Coordinates of C-alpha atoms and ligand atoms in Angstrom, one line a residue:
M246 CA -59.3 38.7 38.6
P247 CA -59.1 36.7 35.6
T248 CA -59.4 32.9 35.7
K249 CA -56.5 30.8 34.6
T250 CA -56.6 29.0 31.1
L251 CA -56.7 25.1 31.2
K252 CA -54.0 23.7 29.2
I253 CA -54.4 20.2 28.0
L254 CA -52.1 18.1 26.2
F255 CA -54.2 15.7 24.0
L256 CA -52.5 12.5 23.1
A257 CA -54.1 10.1 20.6
S258 CA -52.8 7.7 18.0
E259 CA -55.5 8.8 15.3
V260 CA -57.4 11.9 15.0
V261 CA -59.5 13.3 12.2
P262 CA -59.0 14.8 9.6
F263 CA -55.3 13.5 9.5
A264 CA -55.5 9.7 10.5
K265 CA -58.5 7.4 11.1
S266 CA -59.3 3.7 11.8
G267 CA -62.5 4.0 13.8
G268 CA -64.4 6.1 16.2
L269 CA -61.6 7.3 18.5
A270 CA -60.5 9.3 15.3
D271 CA -63.8 11.0 15.2
V272 CA -63.7 11.5 19.0
A273 CA -60.0 13.0 18.9
G274 CA -60.9 15.5 15.9
S275 CA -64.0 16.5 17.7
L276 CA -63.4 16.9 21.7
P277 CA -60.6 19.2 21.3
I278 CA -62.5 21.7 18.9
A279 CA -65.4 21.7 21.9
L280 CA -63.0 22.2 24.7
K281 CA -61.5 25.0 22.9
K282 CA -65.0 26.6 22.7
L283 CA -65.2 26.2 26.2
G284 CA -61.9 28.5 26.7
V285 CA -59.1 25.7 26.9
D286 CA -56.0 25.9 25.5
V287 CA -55.7 22.5 24.0
R288 CA -52.9 21.1 21.9
L289 CA -52.5 17.6 20.3
V290 CA -49.9 15.3 19.5
I291 CA -50.1 12.5 16.9
P292 CA -47.5 10.3 14.9
Y293 CA -46.7 11.7 11.5
Y294 CA -48.2 8.6 9.5
Q295 CA -47.6 7.9 6.1
A296 CA -51.3 8.4 5.4
I297 CA -50.8 12.1 6.9
K298 CA -48.2 13.0 4.3
K299 CA -50.0 11.6 1.6
K300 CA -53.0 14.1 2.5
N301 CA -50.6 16.9 1.6
I302 CA -51.8 19.3 4.6
D303 CA -50.1 22.4 5.5
T304 CA -47.2 21.7 8.0
R305 CA -44.2 23.3 9.4
L306 CA -41.0 21.7 10.7
I307 CA -40.6 23.5 14.1
I308 CA -38.1 21.0 15.9
K309 CA -35.4 19.1 14.0
G310 CA -33.6 16.2 15.6
L311 CA -35.4 16.2 19.0
E312 CA -33.7 13.5 21.4
I313 CA -36.0 10.9 22.7
P314 CA -34.4 8.4 25.2
V315 CA -35.0 4.6 24.1
E316 CA -34.1 1.7 25.4
T317 CA -30.8 1.7 23.7
G318 CA -29.8 5.4 24.2
K319 CA -31.3 8.2 22.2
L320 CA -33.0 8.7 19.0
K321 CA -33.9 11.7 17.1
A322 CA -37.7 12.7 16.2
D323 CA -38.6 15.6 13.8
I324 CA -41.5 17.7 15.2
H325 CA -44.2 19.4 12.6
K326 CA -46.7 21.6 13.3
T327 CA -50.3 21.7 11.8
A328 CA -53.6 22.8 12.9
L329 CA -57.1 21.3 13.9
G330 CA -60.0 23.3 13.1
K331 CA -59.3 27.0 12.9
N332 CA -56.3 27.5 15.4
I333 CA -55.8 24.4 17.5
P334 CA -52.0 23.3 17.5
V335 CA -51.2 19.6 16.6
Y336 CA -47.4 18.4 16.8
L337 CA -46.6 15.7 14.6
V338 CA -43.8 13.0 15.5
E339 CA -42.0 12.2 12.6
R340 CA -39.8 8.9 12.5
E341 CA -39.4 7.4 8.9
D342 CA -38.3 4.1 10.1
L343 CA -41.5 4.0 12.8
Y344 CA -44.4 5.9 11.2
N345 CA -44.1 5.9 7.4
R346 CA -45.8 2.6 6.8
P347 CA -49.0 1.8 4.9
N348 CA -51.4 1.5 8.1
L349 CA -51.5 2.6 11.3
Y350 CA -51.1 -0.3 13.5
G351 CA -50.7 -3.4 11.0
I352 CA -51.4 -5.2 8.1
A353 CA -54.1 -7.6 7.2
G354 CA -55.2 -7.9 10.6
D355 CA -51.4 -8.7 11.9
D356 CA -49.9 -5.8 14.6
Y357 CA -47.0 -4.3 13.1
Y358 CA -44.0 -6.4 15.4
D359 CA -42.7 -3.4 16.9
N360 CA -46.0 -1.7 18.3
I361 CA -44.8 -1.3 21.8
E362 CA -41.3 0.4 20.3
R363 CA -43.5 2.6 17.9
F364 CA -46.0 3.8 20.6
S365 CA -43.7 4.2 23.7
F366 CA -41.4 6.5 21.6
F367 CA -44.3 8.2 20.5
S368 CA -45.5 8.5 24.1
R369 CA -42.2 9.9 25.1
A370 CA -41.7 12.2 22.6
A371 CA -45.2 13.6 23.0
L372 CA -43.9 14.7 26.7
I373 CA -40.6 15.7 25.5
T374 CA -41.9 17.8 22.7
A375 CA -44.3 19.7 25.3
Q376 CA -41.3 20.2 27.6
R377 CA -39.3 21.8 24.4
L378 CA -42.0 24.1 23.6
K379 CA -42.6 25.1 27.1
F380 CA -46.3 24.1 27.0
K381 CA -46.9 23.3 30.6
P382 CA -50.1 21.3 30.7
D383 CA -52.3 21.2 33.7
I384 CA -53.9 17.9 32.1
I385 CA -52.4 15.3 30.0
H386 CA -55.5 13.4 28.2
C387 CA -54.3 9.9 27.0
H388 CA -56.6 7.8 24.8
D389 CA -56.2 3.9 24.3
W390 CA -53.6 1.7 25.0
Q391 CA -51.2 3.3 22.4
T392 CA -50.6 6.4 25.0
G393 CA -51.3 4.1 28.3
L394 CA -47.7 4.2 28.9
V395 CA -47.8 7.9 29.8
P396 CA -49.5 8.1 32.9
A397 CA -47.2 5.6 34.0
L398 CA -44.2 7.6 33.0
L399 CA -45.6 10.4 34.8
K400 CA -45.6 8.1 38.1
G401 CA -42.1 7.3 37.1
P402 CA -39.3 8.8 35.4
Y403 CA -41.3 12.1 35.0
L404 CA -42.4 12.4 38.7
N405 CA -40.1 15.0 39.7
V406 CA -39.5 16.8 36.5
D407 CA -40.5 20.4 37.2
H408 CA -42.4 20.7 34.0
F409 CA -44.8 18.2 34.7
L410 CA -45.2 18.8 38.5
S411 CA -48.7 20.1 38.3
A412 CA -49.9 18.0 35.4
S413 CA -52.3 15.2 36.0
S414 CA -53.3 12.5 33.6
V415 CA -56.8 11.3 32.5
F416 CA -57.0 8.3 30.4
T417 CA -59.8 7.5 28.3
I418 CA -61.0 4.0 27.2
H419 CA -62.7 3.8 23.7
N420 CA -62.3 0.1 23.8
L421 CA -61.3 -2.3 26.1
G422 CA -61.0 -5.0 23.5
Y423 CA -57.6 -3.7 22.5
Q424 CA -55.3 -4.1 25.6
G425 CA -51.7 -3.4 24.4
I426 CA -50.2 -6.5 25.3
F427 CA -46.5 -7.1 24.9
P428 CA -44.0 -9.6 26.3
A429 CA -42.4 -9.0 29.6
N430 CA -38.8 -8.9 28.1
K431 CA -40.0 -5.5 26.4
M432 CA -40.0 -3.7 29.7
P433 CA -36.8 -1.8 28.7
V434 CA -38.5 -0.2 25.9
T435 CA -41.1 1.5 28.1
G436 CA -38.1 3.1 30.2
L437 CA -40.0 2.2 33.5
P438 CA -38.1 0.6 36.2
L439 CA -39.2 -2.9 36.4
D440 CA -39.5 -3.3 40.1
K441 CA -41.8 -0.3 40.7
F442 CA -44.2 -0.9 37.6
F443 CA -44.1 -4.9 36.3
H444 CA -46.1 -6.3 39.0
P445 CA -50.0 -7.5 39.3
E446 CA -50.7 -3.9 40.8
G447 CA -48.7 -2.2 37.9
L448 CA -49.0 -3.1 34.4
E449 CA -48.1 -6.6 34.6
Y450 CA -50.9 -8.6 33.0
W451 CA -50.9 -12.6 33.1
G452 CA -47.1 -12.3 32.8
N453 CA -47.0 -9.9 29.9
I454 CA -47.0 -6.0 29.5
S455 CA -50.4 -4.5 28.9
L456 CA -50.2 -0.6 27.9
L457 CA -54.2 -0.4 28.4
K458 CA -53.9 -1.8 32.0
S459 CA -51.1 1.0 32.4
G460 CA -53.3 3.6 31.5
I461 CA -56.2 2.4 34.1
V462 CA -53.7 1.9 36.9
F463 CA -51.5 5.0 36.6
S464 CA -53.8 7.7 35.6
D465 CA -55.4 10.5 37.8
S466 CA -59.0 9.9 36.4
I467 CA -60.7 7.1 34.0
T468 CA -63.4 8.0 31.5
T469 CA -65.1 5.7 28.9
V470 CA -67.2 6.5 26.5
S471 CA -70.9 5.8 27.5
P472 CA -72.4 5.4 31.3
S473 CA -73.7 2.1 30.0
Y474 CA -70.1 0.5 29.0
A475 CA -68.8 2.1 32.5
K476 CA -70.9 -0.1 34.2
E477 CA -70.8 -3.1 32.1
I478 CA -66.6 -3.1 31.9
L479 CA -67.3 -3.9 35.8
T480 CA -68.5 -7.4 35.2
P481 CA -66.7 -10.6 34.0
E482 CA -68.8 -10.9 31.0
Y483 CA -67.7 -7.5 29.6
G484 CA -64.6 -6.3 31.4
M485 CA -62.4 -8.6 29.4
G486 CA -60.1 -9.6 32.3
M487 CA -59.6 -5.9 33.4
E488 CA -62.9 -6.3 35.5
G489 CA -60.8 -6.7 38.7
I490 CA -58.7 -3.4 38.4
L491 CA -61.3 -1.2 37.1
K492 CA -63.3 -2.1 40.1
R493 CA -60.3 -1.2 42.1
R494 CA -60.1 2.2 40.3
H495 CA -64.0 2.7 40.2
E496 CA -64.0 5.9 42.3
F497 CA -61.7 7.5 39.6
M498 CA -63.9 6.6 36.6
H499 CA -66.6 8.1 34.7
G500 CA -68.7 7.2 31.6
I501 CA -69.2 10.1 29.1
L502 CA -70.8 9.7 26.0
N503 CA -69.4 10.7 22.9
G504 CA -70.9 13.6 20.9
V505 CA -71.2 13.9 17.1
D506 CA -69.8 16.3 14.8
Y507 CA -72.8 17.9 13.3
N508 CA -70.5 20.1 10.9
S509 CA -69.3 16.7 9.3
W510 CA -72.5 15.0 9.8
N511 CA -75.6 16.9 9.0
P512 CA -77.6 15.9 5.8
A513 CA -78.6 19.8 5.5
K514 CA -75.0 20.6 4.5
D515 CA -73.2 17.5 3.7
T516 CA -71.0 17.9 1.0
H517 CA -70.5 13.9 -0.2
I518 CA -74.2 13.8 -0.7
T519 CA -75.8 15.5 -3.8
C520 CA -79.2 16.2 -2.3
K521 CA -79.4 17.7 1.0
Y522 CA -82.3 17.5 3.1
S523 CA -83.7 18.1 6.8
P524 CA -86.8 17.8 8.6
G525 CA -89.5 19.0 6.7
K526 CA -87.6 18.7 3.7
M527 CA -87.2 15.3 3.2
A528 CA -87.5 14.9 -0.8
G529 CA -83.4 14.8 -0.9
K530 CA -83.5 11.6 1.4
R531 CA -85.7 9.8 -1.4
R532 CA -82.9 10.9 -4.1
C533 CA -80.0 9.9 -2.0
K534 CA -81.7 6.5 -2.0
E535 CA -82.2 6.2 -5.7
E536 CA -78.5 7.1 -6.0
L537 CA -76.9 5.0 -3.7
I538 CA -79.4 2.0 -4.8
K539 CA -77.8 3.2 -8.6
E540 CA -74.1 3.2 -7.3
M541 CA -74.4 -0.1 -5.6
S542 CA -75.9 -1.6 -8.7
L543 CA -79.2 -2.6 -6.6
D544 CA -82.7 -3.5 -8.1
P545 CA -84.6 -0.4 -8.7
A546 CA -87.5 -1.9 -7.2
L547 CA -85.9 -1.6 -3.8
N548 CA -86.5 2.3 -4.2
N549 CA -90.0 1.3 -2.5
R550 CA -88.8 -1.2 0.0
P551 CA -86.6 -0.5 3.2
L552 CA -83.1 -0.3 2.4
I553 CA -80.7 -1.2 5.6
G554 CA -77.3 -0.4 5.6
I555 CA -74.2 -1.2 7.8
I556 CA -70.9 0.6 8.2
S557 CA -68.4 -1.2 10.3
R558 CA -65.1 -2.4 11.1
L559 CA -65.4 -6.3 10.2
A560 CA -64.5 -7.6 13.8
T561 CA -65.9 -10.0 16.0
Q562 CA -67.2 -7.2 18.3
K563 CA -69.5 -5.9 15.5
G564 CA -71.8 -8.9 15.8
L565 CA -71.7 -9.6 12.1
D566 CA -71.6 -13.4 12.9
I567 CA -75.3 -13.5 13.8
L568 CA -76.2 -11.2 11.1
I569 CA -74.5 -13.6 8.5
K570 CA -76.6 -16.5 9.8
I571 CA -79.9 -14.8 8.8
F572 CA -79.3 -13.3 5.3
K573 CA -81.7 -15.8 3.7
D574 CA -84.5 -15.0 6.2
I575 CA -83.6 -10.9 5.7
F576 CA -83.9 -11.2 2.1
K577 CA -87.2 -13.0 2.4
L578 CA -88.7 -9.6 3.9
D579 CA -87.9 -8.2 0.2
V580 CA -85.5 -5.7 1.4
G581 CA -82.1 -4.5 0.1
L582 CA -78.5 -4.6 2.1
V583 CA -75.7 -2.1 1.7
I584 CA -72.5 -3.0 3.7
L585 CA -69.2 -1.0 3.9
G586 CA -66.6 -2.4 5.9
E587 CA -63.1 -3.2 6.4
G588 CA -61.2 -5.9 8.9
D589 CA -61.4 -9.8 9.3
S590 CA -60.9 -11.4 5.7
N591 CA -62.8 -14.3 6.8
L592 CA -66.0 -12.5 7.7
E593 CA -65.2 -10.5 4.2
K594 CA -65.4 -13.9 2.4
R595 CA -68.7 -14.8 4.1
I596 CA -69.9 -11.7 3.4
K597 CA -69.0 -11.7 -0.3
V598 CA -70.6 -15.1 -0.9
A599 CA -73.8 -13.7 0.4
A600 CA -73.7 -10.9 -1.9
E601 CA -73.1 -13.1 -4.8
K602 CA -75.9 -15.2 -4.2
N603 CA -78.2 -11.9 -3.6
K604 CA -77.0 -9.9 -6.5
G605 CA -79.7 -6.8 -6.9
K606 CA -80.6 -7.2 -3.4
M607 CA -77.1 -6.9 -1.6
G608 CA -74.2 -4.4 -2.4
V609 CA -70.9 -4.5 -0.5
F610 CA -67.6 -2.4 -0.4
F611 CA -64.5 -3.5 1.0
G612 CA -62.1 -0.8 2.3
L613 CA -62.2 2.4 4.1
N614 CA -64.1 5.1 2.2
E615 CA -65.7 8.2 4.3
S616 CA -67.6 9.7 1.1
L617 CA -69.4 6.5 0.6
S618 CA -70.0 6.2 4.4
H619 CA -71.8 9.6 4.1
R620 CA -74.0 8.5 1.3
I621 CA -75.0 5.1 3.0
I622 CA -76.1 6.9 5.9
A623 CA -77.8 9.3 3.8
G624 CA -79.4 6.8 1.1
T625 CA -80.8 3.9 3.7
D626 CA -84.2 3.6 5.6
M627 CA -82.6 1.5 8.3
F628 CA -79.2 1.1 9.9
L629 CA -78.0 -1.9 11.4
I630 CA -75.5 -2.5 14.2
P631 CA -75.9 -5.7 15.9
S632 CA -72.7 -5.4 18.3
R633 CA -71.5 -8.3 20.6
Y634 CA -70.3 -5.2 22.7
E635 CA -70.1 -1.5 21.9
P636 CA -68.5 1.2 24.1
C637 CA -70.2 4.0 22.5
G638 CA -71.1 3.4 18.9
L639 CA -70.8 6.7 16.6
T640 CA -72.9 5.4 13.5
Q641 CA -75.9 5.0 15.4
M642 CA -75.9 8.8 16.0
Y643 CA -75.0 9.9 12.6
A644 CA -77.9 7.7 11.3
L645 CA -80.5 9.1 13.4
K646 CA -79.5 12.6 12.2
Y647 CA -79.8 11.3 8.5
G648 CA -83.7 9.7 9.2
S649 CA -81.9 6.3 8.8
V650 CA -83.8 4.4 11.7
P651 CA -81.1 2.3 13.9
I652 CA -81.7 -1.3 14.5
V653 CA -79.2 -2.0 17.4
R654 CA -78.3 -4.5 20.2
A655 CA -79.3 -3.0 23.6
I656 CA -75.6 -2.7 25.0
G657 CA -73.2 -0.1 25.9
G658 CA -73.5 3.2 24.1
L659 CA -76.1 1.8 21.5
N660 CA -78.6 1.3 24.7
D661 CA -77.8 4.8 25.8
T662 CA -78.7 6.5 22.6
I663 CA -81.4 4.4 21.0
V664 CA -85.0 4.1 22.5
Q665 CA -87.1 1.4 21.4
F666 CA -90.2 2.8 19.2
D667 CA -93.5 2.5 20.8
K668 CA -96.1 2.6 18.3
K669 CA -98.9 3.3 20.7
T670 CA -96.9 6.4 22.0
G671 CA -95.3 7.4 19.1
K672 CA -92.2 7.6 21.3
G673 CA -88.6 6.2 20.8
N674 CA -86.1 6.5 17.9
G675 CA -85.3 3.1 16.9
F676 CA -85.4 -0.8 17.4
K677 CA -83.5 -3.0 20.2
F678 CA -82.9 -6.6 20.7
Y679 CA -81.2 -7.8 23.8
N680 CA -80.0 -11.4 23.5
Y681 CA -76.8 -11.7 21.4
D682 CA -78.4 -14.2 18.8
A683 CA -79.3 -14.1 15.3
K684 CA -83.3 -15.1 16.5
A685 CA -83.5 -11.6 18.4
L686 CA -81.9 -9.9 15.7
L687 CA -84.3 -11.2 13.0
I688 CA -87.2 -10.3 15.2
S689 CA -86.0 -6.4 15.5
I690 CA -85.3 -6.0 11.8
K691 CA -89.1 -7.6 11.3
E692 CA -90.5 -5.3 13.4
A693 CA -88.7 -2.4 11.6
V694 CA -90.0 -3.4 8.4
S695 CA -93.4 -4.0 9.5
M696 CA -93.4 -0.3 10.5
Y697 CA -91.8 1.0 7.2
D698 CA -94.9 -0.1 5.5
N699 CA -97.0 2.4 7.6
S700 CA -95.7 5.9 6.0
K701 CA -97.4 7.9 9.0
I702 CA -95.6 5.7 11.7
W703 CA -92.4 5.6 9.8
N704 CA -92.3 9.3 9.1
K705 CA -93.0 10.1 12.6
L706 CA -90.2 7.8 13.8
R707 CA -87.7 9.1 11.5
L708 CA -88.3 12.8 12.6
E709 CA -87.9 11.7 16.2
G710 CA -84.5 10.6 15.3
M711 CA -83.8 13.7 13.6
K712 CA -84.6 15.6 16.4
C713 CA -82.0 13.9 19.0
D714 CA -79.2 16.1 19.8
F715 CA -76.0 14.5 20.7
S716 CA -73.9 17.4 20.1
W717 CA -70.4 17.8 21.6
N718 CA -71.2 20.5 23.8
R719 CA -72.9 18.4 26.9
S720 CA -70.0 15.9 26.5
A721 CA -67.2 18.5 26.6
E722 CA -68.7 20.1 29.8
A723 CA -68.8 16.8 31.2
Y724 CA -65.1 16.4 30.6
M725 CA -64.3 20.1 31.9
K726 CA -66.0 18.5 35.3
V727 CA -63.6 15.3 35.1
Y728 CA -60.4 17.8 34.7
E729 CA -61.6 20.1 37.3
S730 CA -61.9 17.2 39.6
V731 CA -58.4 16.0 38.9
L732 CA -57.0 19.1 39.5
K733 CA -58.4 19.6 43.1
K734 CA -57.7 15.9 44.0
P735 CA -54.0 15.3 45.4
K736 CA -52.7 13.0 42.8
V737 CA -52.4 9.1 43.4
V738 CA -48.9 8.3 43.5
Ligands
ADP251 P1 -65.4 1.7 16.2 O1 -64.9 2.8 16.7 O2 -65.6 0.6 17.3 O3 -65.0 1.2 14.8 P2 -67.8 3.5 15.8 O4 -69.4 3.6 15.7 O5 -67.3 4.3 17.4 O6 -67.0 2.5 15.8 O7 -66.6 4.4 14.7 C1 -66.5 4.1 13.6 C2 -66.2 4.9 12.6 O8 -65.4 4.5 11.4 C3 -67.5 6.0 12.3 O9 -67.1 7.2 11.8 C4 -68.0 5.0 11.0 O10 -68.8 5.7 10.0 C5 -66.3 4.8 10.3 N1 -66.2 3.6 9.4 C6 -66.1 2.4 9.9 N2 -65.8 1.6 8.9 C7 -65.8 2.4 7.9 C8 -65.4 2.0 6.5 N3 -65.4 0.9 6.0 N4 -65.2 3.1 5.7 C9 -65.4 4.5 6.3 N5 -65.7 4.8 7.3 C10 -66.1 3.8 8.3

């Protein structure tokens, strides 16, 4: 007897290759492809942002004027269709006034004033689109606060809607630091009845609404993006105020490490780099380094010294404050540093000042630049991630594949993927420090630099990293187990 095809409605606020601000987009762009390979009928819904329109991708209008309930009545959305990979349907929710803006979530560090309207509308439009298209999902997989309303809608206004009777929700926390907090008087925007939902056991959070909490409380299963982070967020230090509710829902929670899309992140076939390379054929890596040094106007003498890379959102989470304290000590080691980042203008200013002081040794680029990010990972010897906290982190896994040795803080997914190198045994793939302070970071950098000087050891270390396999297959199978487990369990109402 043929087994029934699992149907998943996959809701995310950013998806590669359509729109991206961070790792969520990488995950939302590759996990569905891996699930499809496992036989799942997976379909995505995303907002039709200006950034997507500018890409001129092939889209087709499939529903004109779909009516979506809002606080004041109904608003219309147009639904367009495109594809992820070869044949995964992606539905784009178009509403000019909500999504046709220069950025995804806000401008210059400030959120758009109407984000609750934007993402409540999106959440409701996603459900109504599935209904209209007669796509009856077994699982609705929601990601981060932007879609955290959906599990609550399924337990409230949609509880008895025939189309969703057999749908369970899975909510993935990519970063607990972004909690979707809005004032209580915005409750009518959510479409949820106040009495059933706005209380401490619901989505009320210190007198406000938290759409992240909504996802945590009302989903049938919760996942987060690494086993270590799944444990850390149960503590007051990393739980960011959500540790109580997370502990209460602990039995429904799973830590699944993100994977890497090795079609995009592979030095043997990367279209962003001119010289391809692979283990055993490493000459191209040296050429990538030479080209990066030229591109960033660095001193050519650095071709024979360690070149360290950073690609990061400029946010407190990422640990750049401890790095800034030790720029002077780092340059005493006769190394080069390349930083690609976007975000906090204050951090940007401080990095700019250091770059001016250290011309020829330090190259910076502020802004989002996908192509440069590949060239930095390929052209550097070491890759630095000193995060204060890190749910999973993708760049350390990319760096491993490109033979750029990670130096990381031992936290979250960084701790799960990087094994401290041991010179005696030759085992390990990078360097880790534990305490969140500049001194500990500097010790780790010094240790890495001292290994670089011994080319035999360094080559071994690099190759250890390049051999690591973090492909999506394993993680997709872990998600399948989560989906199967919620389908078997009675729903939490
Ligand atoms: P987070 O999601 O917290 O930002 P991750 O390490 O999970 O961190 O993912 C970050 C993703 O964003 C990676 O794909 C990284 O290469 C990319 N990225 C970060 N900053 C930039 C930038 N300025 N330009 C291009 N890509 C960037």
